[in-house]
Short mmCIF file of N, CA and C in Angstrom, two decimals:
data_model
loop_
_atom_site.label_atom_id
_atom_site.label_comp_id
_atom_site.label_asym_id
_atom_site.label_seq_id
_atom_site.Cartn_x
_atom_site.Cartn_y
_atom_site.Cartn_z
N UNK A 25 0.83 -1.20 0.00
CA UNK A 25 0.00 0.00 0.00
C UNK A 25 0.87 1.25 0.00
N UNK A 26 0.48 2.50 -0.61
CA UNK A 26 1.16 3.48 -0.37
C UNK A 26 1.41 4.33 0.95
N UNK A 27 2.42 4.91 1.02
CA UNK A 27 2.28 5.38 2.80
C UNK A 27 0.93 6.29 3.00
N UNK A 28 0.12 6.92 2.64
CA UNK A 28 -0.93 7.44 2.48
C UNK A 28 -1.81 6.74 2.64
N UNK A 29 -1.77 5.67 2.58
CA UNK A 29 -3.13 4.36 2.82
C UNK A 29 -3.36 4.36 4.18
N UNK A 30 -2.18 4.21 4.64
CA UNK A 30 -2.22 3.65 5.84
C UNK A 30 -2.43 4.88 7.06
N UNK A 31 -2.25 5.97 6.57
CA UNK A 31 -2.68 7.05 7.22
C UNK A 31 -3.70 7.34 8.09
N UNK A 32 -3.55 7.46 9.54
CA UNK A 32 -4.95 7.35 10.28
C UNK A 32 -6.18 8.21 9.91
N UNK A 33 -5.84 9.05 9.38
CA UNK A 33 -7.36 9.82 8.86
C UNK A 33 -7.71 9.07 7.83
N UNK A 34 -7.29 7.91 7.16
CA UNK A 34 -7.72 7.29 6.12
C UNK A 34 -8.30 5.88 6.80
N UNK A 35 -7.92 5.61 8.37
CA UNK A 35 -8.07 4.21 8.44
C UNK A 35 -9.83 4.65 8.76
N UNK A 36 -10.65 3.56 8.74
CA UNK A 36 -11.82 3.39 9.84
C UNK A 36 -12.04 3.91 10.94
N UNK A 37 -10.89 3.47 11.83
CA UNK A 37 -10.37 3.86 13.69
C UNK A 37 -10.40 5.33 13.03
N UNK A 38 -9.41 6.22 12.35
CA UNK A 38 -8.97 7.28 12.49
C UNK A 38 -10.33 8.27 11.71
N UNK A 39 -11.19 7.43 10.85
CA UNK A 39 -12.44 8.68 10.69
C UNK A 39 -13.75 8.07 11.61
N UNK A 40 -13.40 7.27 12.36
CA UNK A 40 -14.33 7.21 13.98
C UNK A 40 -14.34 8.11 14.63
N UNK A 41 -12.38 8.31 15.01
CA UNK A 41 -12.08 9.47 16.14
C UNK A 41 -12.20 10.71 15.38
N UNK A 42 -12.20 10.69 14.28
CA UNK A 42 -12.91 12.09 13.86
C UNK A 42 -14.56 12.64 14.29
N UNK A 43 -15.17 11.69 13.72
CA UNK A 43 -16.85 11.83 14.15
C UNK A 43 -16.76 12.04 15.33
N UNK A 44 -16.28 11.38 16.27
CA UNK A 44 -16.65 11.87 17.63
C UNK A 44 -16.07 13.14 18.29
N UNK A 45 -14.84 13.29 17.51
CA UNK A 45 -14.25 14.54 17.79
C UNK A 45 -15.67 15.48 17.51
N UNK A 46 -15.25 15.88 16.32
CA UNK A 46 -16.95 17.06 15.82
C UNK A 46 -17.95 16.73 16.88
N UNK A 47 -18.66 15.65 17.11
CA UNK A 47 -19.32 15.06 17.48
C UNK A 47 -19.48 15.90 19.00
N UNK A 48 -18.76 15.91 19.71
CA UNK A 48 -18.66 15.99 20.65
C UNK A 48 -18.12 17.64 20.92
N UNK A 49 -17.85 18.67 19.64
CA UNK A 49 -18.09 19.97 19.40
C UNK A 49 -19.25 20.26 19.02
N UNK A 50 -20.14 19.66 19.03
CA UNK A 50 -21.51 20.44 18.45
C UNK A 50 -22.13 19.77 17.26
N UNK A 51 -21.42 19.17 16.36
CA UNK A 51 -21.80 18.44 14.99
C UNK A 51 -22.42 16.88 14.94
N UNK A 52 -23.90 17.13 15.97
CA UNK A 52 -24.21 16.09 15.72
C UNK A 52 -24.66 14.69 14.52
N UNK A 53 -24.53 15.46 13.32
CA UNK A 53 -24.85 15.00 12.06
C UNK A 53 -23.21 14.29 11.55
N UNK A 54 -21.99 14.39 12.27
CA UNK A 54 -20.74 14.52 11.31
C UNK A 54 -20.56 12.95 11.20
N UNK A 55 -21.55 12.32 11.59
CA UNK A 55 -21.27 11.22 10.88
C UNK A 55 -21.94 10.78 9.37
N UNK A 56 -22.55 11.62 9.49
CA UNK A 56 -23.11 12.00 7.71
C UNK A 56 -22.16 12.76 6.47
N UNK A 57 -20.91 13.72 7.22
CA UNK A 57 -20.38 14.01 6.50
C UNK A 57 -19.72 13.08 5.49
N UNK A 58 -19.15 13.96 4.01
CA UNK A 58 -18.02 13.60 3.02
C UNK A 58 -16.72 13.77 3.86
N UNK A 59 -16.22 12.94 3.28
CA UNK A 59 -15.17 12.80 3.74
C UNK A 59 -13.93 14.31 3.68
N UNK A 60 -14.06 14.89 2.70
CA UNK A 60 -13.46 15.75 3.12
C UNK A 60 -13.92 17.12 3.56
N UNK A 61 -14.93 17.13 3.97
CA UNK A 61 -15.53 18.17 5.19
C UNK A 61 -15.30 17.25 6.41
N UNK A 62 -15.25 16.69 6.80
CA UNK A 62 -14.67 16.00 7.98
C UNK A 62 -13.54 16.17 7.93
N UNK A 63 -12.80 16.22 7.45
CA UNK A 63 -10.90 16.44 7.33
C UNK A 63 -11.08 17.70 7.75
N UNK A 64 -11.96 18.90 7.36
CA UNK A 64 -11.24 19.70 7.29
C UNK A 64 -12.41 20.70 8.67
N UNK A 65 -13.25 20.12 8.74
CA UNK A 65 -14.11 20.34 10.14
C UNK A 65 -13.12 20.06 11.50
N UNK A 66 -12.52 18.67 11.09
CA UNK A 66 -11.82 18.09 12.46
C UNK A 66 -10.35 19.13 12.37
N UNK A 67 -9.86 19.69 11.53
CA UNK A 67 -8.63 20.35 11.32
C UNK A 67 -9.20 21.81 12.02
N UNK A 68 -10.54 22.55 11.54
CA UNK A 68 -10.64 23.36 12.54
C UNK A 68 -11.14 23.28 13.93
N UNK A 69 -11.50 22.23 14.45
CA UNK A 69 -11.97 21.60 15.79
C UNK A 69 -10.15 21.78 16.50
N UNK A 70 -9.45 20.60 15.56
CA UNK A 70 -8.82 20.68 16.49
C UNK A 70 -7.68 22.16 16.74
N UNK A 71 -7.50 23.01 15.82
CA UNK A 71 -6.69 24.02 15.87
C UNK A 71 -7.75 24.98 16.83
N UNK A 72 -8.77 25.21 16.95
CA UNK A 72 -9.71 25.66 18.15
C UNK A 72 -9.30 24.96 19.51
N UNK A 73 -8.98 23.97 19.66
CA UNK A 73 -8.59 23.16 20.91
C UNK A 73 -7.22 23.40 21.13
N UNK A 74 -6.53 23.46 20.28
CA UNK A 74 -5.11 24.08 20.08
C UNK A 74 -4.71 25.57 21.06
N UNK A 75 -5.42 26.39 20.26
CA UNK A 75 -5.43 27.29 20.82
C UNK A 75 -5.62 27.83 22.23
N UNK A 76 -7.25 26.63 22.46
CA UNK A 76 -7.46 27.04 24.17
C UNK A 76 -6.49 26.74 25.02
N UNK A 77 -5.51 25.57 24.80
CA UNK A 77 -4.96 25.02 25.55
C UNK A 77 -3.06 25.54 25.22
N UNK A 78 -2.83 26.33 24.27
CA UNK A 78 -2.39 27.36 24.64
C UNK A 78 -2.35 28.77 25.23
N UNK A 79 -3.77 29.33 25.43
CA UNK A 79 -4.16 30.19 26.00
C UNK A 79 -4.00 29.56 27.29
N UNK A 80 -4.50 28.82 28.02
CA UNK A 80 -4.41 28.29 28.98
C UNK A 80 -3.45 28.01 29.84
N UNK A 81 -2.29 27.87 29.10
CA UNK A 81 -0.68 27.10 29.77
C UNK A 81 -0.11 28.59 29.33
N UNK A 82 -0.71 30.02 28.56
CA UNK A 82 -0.28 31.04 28.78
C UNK A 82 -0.54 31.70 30.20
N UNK A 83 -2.58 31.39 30.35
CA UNK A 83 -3.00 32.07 31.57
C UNK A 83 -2.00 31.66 32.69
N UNK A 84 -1.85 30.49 32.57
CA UNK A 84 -1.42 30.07 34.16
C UNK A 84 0.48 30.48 34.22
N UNK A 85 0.78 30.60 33.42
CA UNK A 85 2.15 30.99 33.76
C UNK A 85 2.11 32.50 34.17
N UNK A 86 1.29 32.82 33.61
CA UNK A 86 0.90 34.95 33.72
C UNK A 86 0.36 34.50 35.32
N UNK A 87 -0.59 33.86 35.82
CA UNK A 87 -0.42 33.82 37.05
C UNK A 87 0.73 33.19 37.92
N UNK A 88 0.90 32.34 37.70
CA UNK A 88 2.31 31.90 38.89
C UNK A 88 3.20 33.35 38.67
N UNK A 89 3.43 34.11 37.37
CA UNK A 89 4.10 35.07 37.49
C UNK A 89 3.81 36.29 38.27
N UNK A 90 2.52 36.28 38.64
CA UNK A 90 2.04 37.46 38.60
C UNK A 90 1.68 37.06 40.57
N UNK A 91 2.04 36.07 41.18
CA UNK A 91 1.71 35.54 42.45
C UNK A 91 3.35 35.84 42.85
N UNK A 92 4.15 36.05 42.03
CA UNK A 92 5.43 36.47 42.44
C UNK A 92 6.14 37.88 42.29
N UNK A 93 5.96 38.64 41.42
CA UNK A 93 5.87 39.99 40.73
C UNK A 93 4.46 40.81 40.87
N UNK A 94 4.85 42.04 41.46
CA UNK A 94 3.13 42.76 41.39
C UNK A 94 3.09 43.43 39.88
N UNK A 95 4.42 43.61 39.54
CA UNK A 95 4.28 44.77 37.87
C UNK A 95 3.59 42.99 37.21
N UNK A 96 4.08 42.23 37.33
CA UNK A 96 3.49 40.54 36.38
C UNK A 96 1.88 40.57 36.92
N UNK A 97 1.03 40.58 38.11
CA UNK A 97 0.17 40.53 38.25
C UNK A 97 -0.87 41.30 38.20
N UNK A 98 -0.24 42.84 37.64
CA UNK A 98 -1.21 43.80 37.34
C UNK A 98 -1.25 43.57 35.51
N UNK A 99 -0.50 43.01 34.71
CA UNK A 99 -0.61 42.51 33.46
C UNK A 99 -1.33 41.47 33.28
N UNK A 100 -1.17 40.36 34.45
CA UNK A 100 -2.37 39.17 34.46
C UNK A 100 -4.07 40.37 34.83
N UNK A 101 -4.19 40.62 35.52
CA UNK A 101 -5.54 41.09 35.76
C UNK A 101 -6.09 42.08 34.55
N UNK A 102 -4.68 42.56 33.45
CA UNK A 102 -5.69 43.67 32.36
C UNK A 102 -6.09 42.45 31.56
N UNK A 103 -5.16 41.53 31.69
CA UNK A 103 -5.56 40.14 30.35
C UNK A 103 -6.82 39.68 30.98
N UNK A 104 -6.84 39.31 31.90
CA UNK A 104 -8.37 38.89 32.58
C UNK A 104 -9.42 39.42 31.97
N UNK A 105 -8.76 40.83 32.18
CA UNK A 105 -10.19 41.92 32.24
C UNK A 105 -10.54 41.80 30.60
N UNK A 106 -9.57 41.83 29.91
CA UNK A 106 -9.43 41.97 28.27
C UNK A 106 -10.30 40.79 27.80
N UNK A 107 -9.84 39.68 28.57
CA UNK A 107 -10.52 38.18 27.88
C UNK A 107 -12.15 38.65 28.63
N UNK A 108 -12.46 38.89 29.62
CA UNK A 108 -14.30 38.94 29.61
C UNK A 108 -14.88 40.27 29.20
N UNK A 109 -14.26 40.85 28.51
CA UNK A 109 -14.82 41.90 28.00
C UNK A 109 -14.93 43.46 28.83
N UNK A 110 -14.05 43.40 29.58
CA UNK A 110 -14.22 45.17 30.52
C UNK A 110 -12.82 45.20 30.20
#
């Protein structure tokens, strides 16, 4: 087979864990999708998940920084304020 065959977004297993990915963002139908709106649904699912969880391992270092530094913890609290909207 070509190396592309064997590719998990090509196996069965790997467009399962796709459906449930979407699936489990909101897209209860994505097991109806074509195949390549699922490629490219699960590519923005997961770069959305990407992101939070760099935002996230950003927030928390801005705090441990900012629990040690007051100039670091008055920059954590404008980001706070910035991310809910005041």
């Amino acid at each position: 087979l070509p190396r592309h065959a064997t590719s998990p977004c090509l196996s069965l297993e790997g467009l399962r864990e796709q459906v449930s990915l979407l699936q489990a963002h909101g897209h209860p139908e994505a097991r109806h999708y074509p195949v390549p709106r699922l490629w490219t649904e699960t590519r923005l699912a997961r770069r959305r998940d990407n992101r939070a969880l760099a935002n996230t391992a950003l927030l928390t270092q801005m705090a441990i920084n900012g629990a040690l530094n007051k100039e670091a913890a008055k920059i954590f609290e404008e980001r706070i304020k910035k991310l809910m909207g005041k």
